Coordinates of C-alpha atoms in Angstrom, one line a residue:
M1 CA 7.3 -166.9 -28.9
R2 CA 4.9 -169.0 -31.0
R3 CA 6.8 -168.0 -34.2
F4 CA 10.1 -168.8 -32.6
V5 CA 8.9 -172.2 -31.6
V6 CA 7.6 -172.9 -35.2
A7 CA 11.0 -171.8 -36.6
A8 CA 13.0 -173.8 -34.2
S9 CA 11.0 -177.1 -34.5
G10 CA 10.0 -176.9 -38.2
L11 CA 13.3 -175.7 -39.6
L12 CA 15.9 -177.4 -37.3
L13 CA 17.5 -179.5 -40.0
V14 CA 17.7 -176.5 -42.4
F15 CA 19.3 -174.4 -39.7
A16 CA 21.9 -177.0 -38.9
G17 CA 22.8 -177.5 -42.6
A18 CA 23.2 -173.8 -43.1
A19 CA 25.5 -173.4 -40.1
C20 CA 27.6 -176.3 -41.4
N21 CA 27.9 -174.9 -44.9
R22 CA 28.8 -171.4 -43.5
G23 CA 31.7 -173.2 -41.7
T24 CA 33.1 -174.1 -45.1
G25 CA 32.9 -170.5 -46.3
E26 CA 30.0 -170.9 -48.8
P27 CA 27.7 -167.8 -48.8
V28 CA 24.1 -168.7 -47.8
V29 CA 21.5 -167.6 -50.4
G30 CA 17.8 -168.0 -50.0
L31 CA 14.9 -168.7 -52.4
I32 CA 11.4 -168.1 -51.1
T33 CA 8.6 -169.0 -53.5
K34 CA 4.9 -168.6 -53.3
T35 CA 4.3 -172.3 -53.0
D36 CA 6.2 -175.5 -53.6
T37 CA 3.5 -177.2 -55.7
N38 CA 3.0 -174.9 -58.7
P39 CA 5.2 -176.3 -61.5
F40 CA 6.4 -172.7 -62.2
F41 CA 8.0 -172.4 -58.8
V42 CA 9.2 -176.0 -58.8
T43 CA 11.0 -175.2 -62.1
M44 CA 12.4 -172.0 -60.6
K45 CA 13.8 -174.0 -57.6
V46 CA 15.5 -176.5 -60.0
G47 CA 17.1 -173.6 -61.9
A48 CA 18.3 -172.0 -58.6
Q49 CA 19.8 -175.2 -57.4
S50 CA 21.7 -175.7 -60.6
A51 CA 23.0 -172.1 -60.6
A52 CA 23.9 -172.4 -56.9
A53 CA 26.1 -175.4 -57.5
T54 CA 27.8 -173.5 -60.3
A55 CA 28.3 -170.4 -58.3
G56 CA 29.5 -172.2 -55.1
V57 CA 26.8 -170.9 -52.8
D58 CA 24.6 -172.7 -50.2
L59 CA 21.0 -172.4 -51.4
Q60 CA 18.3 -172.6 -48.7
T61 CA 14.7 -172.8 -50.0
F62 CA 11.3 -172.0 -48.5
A63 CA 7.7 -171.7 -49.7
G64 CA 4.3 -170.6 -48.6
K65 CA 1.7 -173.3 -48.0
V66 CA -0.7 -171.7 -50.6
D67 CA -0.8 -168.6 -52.8
G68 CA -1.3 -165.6 -50.5
D69 CA 0.5 -167.1 -47.5
N70 CA 2.5 -164.0 -46.4
E71 CA 3.2 -165.3 -42.8
A72 CA 5.3 -168.3 -44.0
Q73 CA 7.4 -166.0 -46.2
V74 CA 8.0 -163.5 -43.3
L75 CA 9.2 -166.5 -41.2
A76 CA 11.5 -167.6 -44.0
I77 CA 13.1 -164.2 -44.1
E78 CA 13.6 -164.2 -40.3
N79 CA 15.3 -167.5 -40.6
L80 CA 17.6 -166.4 -43.4
I81 CA 18.6 -163.4 -41.2
S82 CA 19.4 -165.8 -38.4
F83 CA 21.4 -167.9 -40.9
G84 CA 23.5 -164.8 -41.8
A85 CA 22.5 -165.2 -45.5
V86 CA 24.1 -162.8 -47.9
G87 CA 20.8 -162.3 -49.8
F88 CA 17.7 -164.0 -51.1
M89 CA 15.2 -164.2 -54.0
I90 CA 11.5 -164.0 -53.3
T91 CA 8.2 -164.4 -55.3
P92 CA 6.1 -162.4 -52.8
N93 CA 2.6 -163.7 -51.9
D94 CA 1.6 -160.2 -50.7
S95 CA 3.7 -157.6 -52.4
K96 CA 2.9 -154.9 -49.8
A97 CA 2.7 -156.9 -46.6
I98 CA 6.2 -158.5 -47.1
V99 CA 8.0 -155.1 -47.2
P100 CA 8.6 -154.7 -43.5
A101 CA 10.4 -158.1 -43.4
I102 CA 12.5 -157.1 -46.4
D103 CA 13.4 -153.9 -44.6
R104 CA 14.7 -156.0 -41.7
A105 CA 16.7 -158.0 -44.2
H106 CA 18.3 -154.9 -45.6
E107 CA 19.2 -153.8 -42.0
A108 CA 21.1 -157.1 -41.8
G109 CA 23.0 -156.2 -45.0
M110 CA 21.3 -158.6 -47.3
L111 CA 20.6 -158.2 -51.1
V112 CA 16.9 -158.8 -51.9
I113 CA 15.8 -159.8 -55.4
A114 CA 12.1 -160.2 -56.3
L115 CA 11.5 -162.9 -58.9
D116 CA 8.4 -162.9 -61.2
T117 CA 6.3 -160.6 -58.9
P118 CA 7.5 -157.1 -57.9
V119 CA 7.1 -155.9 -54.3
E120 CA 5.2 -152.7 -53.6
P121 CA 6.9 -150.3 -53.8
A122 CA 9.3 -152.0 -56.3
E123 CA 12.3 -150.1 -54.8
A124 CA 11.8 -151.9 -51.5
A125 CA 13.8 -154.8 -53.2
D126 CA 17.2 -154.2 -54.7
A127 CA 16.1 -155.6 -58.0
T128 CA 13.3 -157.4 -59.7
F129 CA 14.0 -160.2 -62.2
A130 CA 10.7 -160.9 -64.0
T131 CA 8.6 -161.4 -67.1
D132 CA 7.1 -158.1 -68.2
N133 CA 3.7 -159.3 -67.0
Y134 CA 1.8 -156.4 -68.5
E135 CA 3.3 -157.3 -71.9
A136 CA 2.4 -161.0 -71.3
G137 CA -1.2 -160.0 -70.8
R138 CA -1.2 -157.5 -73.7
L139 CA 0.1 -160.1 -76.1
I140 CA -2.7 -162.6 -75.4
G141 CA -5.2 -159.7 -75.5
Q142 CA -4.0 -158.6 -78.9
W143 CA -4.2 -162.1 -80.2
A144 CA -7.7 -162.6 -78.9
K145 CA -8.8 -159.2 -80.4
A146 CA -7.4 -160.2 -83.8
K147 CA -9.1 -163.6 -83.7
F148 CA -12.5 -162.3 -82.7
A149 CA -12.3 -159.6 -85.4
T150 CA -11.4 -162.1 -88.1
E151 CA -14.3 -164.3 -87.0
G152 CA -16.7 -161.4 -86.7
K153 CA -17.6 -162.3 -83.2
D154 CA -18.6 -160.0 -80.3
A155 CA -16.8 -161.0 -77.0
R156 CA -18.3 -161.9 -73.7
I157 CA -15.3 -162.1 -71.4
A158 CA -14.7 -164.0 -68.2
M159 CA -11.7 -162.8 -66.2
L160 CA -10.2 -165.6 -64.0
D161 CA -7.7 -163.9 -61.7
L162 CA -5.4 -165.1 -58.9
N163 CA -6.8 -164.0 -55.5
A164 CA -8.3 -161.1 -53.7
N165 CA -4.9 -159.6 -52.7
Q166 CA -4.5 -157.7 -56.1
V167 CA -0.9 -158.7 -56.1
S168 CA 1.1 -156.9 -58.8
V169 CA 1.6 -159.9 -61.2
D170 CA -2.2 -160.6 -61.0
V171 CA -3.1 -156.9 -61.7
Q172 CA -0.5 -156.5 -64.5
R173 CA -1.6 -159.6 -66.5
D174 CA -5.3 -158.8 -66.1
Q175 CA -4.9 -155.2 -67.1
G176 CA -2.5 -156.0 -69.9
F177 CA -4.9 -158.4 -71.4
L178 CA -7.8 -156.0 -71.3
E179 CA -5.7 -153.2 -72.8
G180 CA -4.5 -155.6 -75.6
F181 CA -8.1 -156.4 -76.3
G182 CA -8.9 -152.7 -76.6
I183 CA -10.8 -152.2 -73.3
D184 CA -10.4 -149.1 -71.2
V185 CA -8.9 -150.3 -67.9
A186 CA -9.5 -147.1 -66.0
D187 CA -6.9 -147.5 -63.2
K188 CA -4.1 -149.8 -64.4
G189 CA -3.2 -150.6 -60.8
R190 CA -6.6 -152.1 -59.9
I191 CA -8.6 -155.1 -61.1
G192 CA -12.3 -154.9 -61.6
D193 CA -12.9 -151.1 -61.9
E194 CA -13.7 -151.3 -65.7
S195 CA -17.1 -150.5 -67.0
D196 CA -16.9 -152.2 -70.4
P197 CA -20.1 -154.3 -71.0
R198 CA -18.1 -157.0 -72.8
I199 CA -16.7 -158.1 -69.4
A200 CA -19.0 -160.7 -67.9
G201 CA -17.2 -160.8 -64.6
H202 CA -14.2 -161.5 -62.5
D203 CA -13.5 -164.5 -60.2
V204 CA -10.5 -165.9 -58.4
T205 CA -8.7 -169.2 -58.9
D206 CA -5.8 -169.4 -56.4
G207 CA -3.8 -170.2 -59.6
N208 CA -4.7 -173.9 -59.6
E209 CA -6.9 -176.2 -61.6
E210 CA -9.6 -176.7 -59.0
G211 CA -9.9 -172.9 -58.5
G212 CA -10.1 -172.4 -62.3
R213 CA -12.9 -174.9 -62.6
T214 CA -14.9 -173.4 -59.7
A215 CA -14.4 -169.8 -61.0
M216 CA -15.5 -170.8 -64.5
E217 CA -18.6 -172.5 -63.1
N218 CA -19.5 -169.4 -61.1
L219 CA -19.2 -167.1 -64.1
L220 CA -21.1 -169.4 -66.5
Q221 CA -24.0 -169.4 -64.0
K222 CA -23.8 -165.6 -64.1
D223 CA -23.5 -165.4 -67.9
P224 CA -23.9 -168.6 -70.0
S225 CA -23.0 -166.6 -73.2
I226 CA -19.3 -166.2 -72.2
N227 CA -17.1 -167.0 -75.2
L228 CA -13.6 -165.7 -74.2
V229 CA -11.8 -166.6 -71.0
Y230 CA -8.7 -164.9 -69.7
T231 CA -6.8 -167.0 -67.0
I232 CA -4.0 -165.9 -64.7
N233 CA -2.1 -169.1 -65.5
E234 CA -2.3 -172.4 -67.3
P235 CA -3.4 -174.6 -64.3
A236 CA -6.4 -172.2 -63.9
A237 CA -7.0 -172.5 -67.7
A238 CA -7.1 -176.3 -67.5
G239 CA -9.7 -176.1 -64.8
A240 CA -11.7 -173.6 -66.8
Y241 CA -11.7 -175.9 -69.7
Q242 CA -13.1 -178.8 -67.6
A243 CA -16.0 -176.6 -66.5
L244 CA -16.7 -175.5 -70.0
K245 CA -16.5 -179.1 -71.2
A246 CA -19.0 -180.2 -68.5
A247 CA -21.3 -177.5 -69.7
G248 CA -20.9 -178.5 -73.3
R249 CA -19.3 -175.2 -74.3
E250 CA -15.6 -176.1 -74.8
R251 CA -15.8 -175.8 -78.6
E252 CA -17.5 -172.4 -78.5
V253 CA -15.1 -170.6 -76.0
T254 CA -11.6 -169.4 -76.5
I255 CA -9.2 -169.6 -73.5
V256 CA -6.0 -167.5 -73.2
S257 CA -3.4 -167.7 -70.5
V258 CA 0.1 -167.0 -69.3
D259 CA 3.0 -169.4 -68.3
G260 CA 4.5 -171.5 -71.0
G261 CA 4.8 -174.6 -69.0
C262 CA 5.0 -177.9 -70.9
P263 CA 1.5 -179.0 -69.9
G264 CA 0.2 -175.6 -71.0
V265 CA 2.0 -175.9 -74.4
D266 CA 0.5 -179.4 -74.8
N267 CA -2.9 -177.8 -74.2
V268 CA -2.2 -175.2 -76.9
A269 CA -1.3 -178.1 -79.3
G270 CA -4.5 -179.9 -78.2
G271 CA -6.8 -176.9 -78.7
V272 CA -7.6 -176.4 -75.0
I273 CA -5.8 -173.1 -74.8
G274 CA -5.9 -170.8 -77.8
A275 CA -2.8 -168.8 -77.0
T276 CA -0.4 -168.5 -74.0
S277 CA 2.4 -166.1 -73.1
M278 CA 5.6 -168.1 -72.3
Q279 CA 7.8 -166.9 -69.5
F280 CA 11.2 -168.3 -68.4
P281 CA 11.4 -169.1 -64.7
I282 CA 14.8 -171.0 -65.0
K283 CA 16.4 -167.8 -66.4
M284 CA 14.9 -165.7 -63.5
A285 CA 16.4 -168.0 -60.9
E286 CA 19.7 -168.5 -62.6
L287 CA 20.2 -164.7 -63.0
G288 CA 19.1 -164.2 -59.4
V289 CA 21.6 -166.6 -57.9
A290 CA 24.4 -165.2 -60.1
A291 CA 23.5 -161.7 -59.0
I292 CA 23.6 -162.5 -55.3
A293 CA 26.9 -164.5 -55.7
E294 CA 28.4 -161.5 -57.4
Y295 CA 27.2 -159.2 -54.6
A296 CA 28.8 -161.5 -52.1
K297 CA 32.1 -161.2 -53.9
T298 CA 32.1 -157.5 -55.0
G299 CA 29.2 -155.7 -53.3
V300 CA 27.9 -154.8 -56.8
K301 CA 24.1 -154.8 -57.2
P302 CA 22.4 -155.8 -60.5
Q303 CA 21.3 -153.2 -63.0
N304 CA 17.8 -152.9 -64.6
T305 CA 17.1 -153.6 -68.3
A306 CA 17.5 -150.3 -70.2
G307 CA 14.2 -148.3 -70.2
K308 CA 12.6 -150.5 -67.5
D309 CA 12.5 -150.5 -63.7
F310 CA 13.3 -154.3 -63.6
V311 CA 15.4 -156.9 -65.3
D312 CA 13.3 -158.2 -68.1
T313 CA 13.7 -162.0 -68.5
G314 CA 11.5 -162.2 -71.7
V315 CA 8.1 -163.3 -72.9
Q316 CA 7.0 -165.2 -76.1
L317 CA 3.4 -165.7 -77.4
I318 CA 2.7 -169.3 -78.2
T319 CA -0.3 -170.3 -80.5
D320 CA -1.1 -172.7 -83.3
Q321 CA -3.7 -170.2 -84.6
P322 CA -1.6 -167.3 -85.8
Q323 CA -3.2 -163.9 -86.3
A324 CA -2.2 -161.1 -88.7
G325 CA 0.0 -158.5 -87.0
V326 CA 0.6 -160.5 -83.8
E327 CA 4.1 -162.1 -83.7
A328 CA 4.0 -165.6 -82.2
K329 CA 5.8 -169.0 -82.2
D330 CA 3.9 -172.3 -82.6
S331 CA 3.5 -175.1 -80.1
A332 CA 6.4 -177.1 -81.6
W333 CA 8.7 -174.2 -80.7
G334 CA 7.0 -174.0 -77.4
K335 CA 7.7 -177.7 -76.7
Q336 CA 11.4 -177.1 -77.2
N337 CA 11.5 -174.2 -74.8
C338 CA 8.8 -175.0 -72.2
W339 CA 9.4 -175.7 -68.5
G340 CA 7.9 -178.1 -66.0

């Protein structure tokens, strides 16, 4: 009853709008993002809105309050089922806990596409449109390994992850980075089970600047000799840099990240971030909307990229410090192709 009241009171205007648009024959399509504050998801929403206008579908959007907010995403799916939506895209906050709600959507005949973050198991969704997050991590790991080898430095590594849920995108980027750097990751499906002494520690950031600053402060207290910082995304990287600057260590430490947002590319150009792996959220959303619109017309579901269990939307390493054997584009190219 409580959840029904929340849905009825908090989403009344959305509900009315959806019913009106269904009356004109436009298929209802949902977009459920992790939050509505992270620039990555804001950009994804803009891309989805543009694609929806082109495809002639009625886009309804929802978001969790913070990273990790599964309950809000479950409620969004329940409302989309009530709307009679033909399908939805979701960036899951909890890849496992969201699956029962997705199962209910399938029972209602909906097409479900995971964006950016796969659900677990991946086949619980009809398709996943995403960056190869393991590859994104591997690229920045390879770059950092080459840089430290060229400079003749031994690494002391801080790992700034997302949260305690071990969501798939978090695990894949973390483990990809470590593998790229040449570290035995033990179980690729789990963060923190490595025994390599070069790892100073892991902490969580919630994917935002404040969390990045706090996590970096915590790890610096544990090991002041840290000289390489992996971050789950560029807002966390910006926070880590502020903590390093406050400690007078910013010139001695290399930061790597994943995202490719315009502020992050600016930080590459400014020397705050050494290298970042750019992903393409607009492309994810555009392809997702197009796939659901096609499903509404023909019943045909999207097909995976050859040789992969998802639709790969691409990744590109961005750095102004090129390393031998590691393909990359510079920040000028990054500025022409960034988002947010």
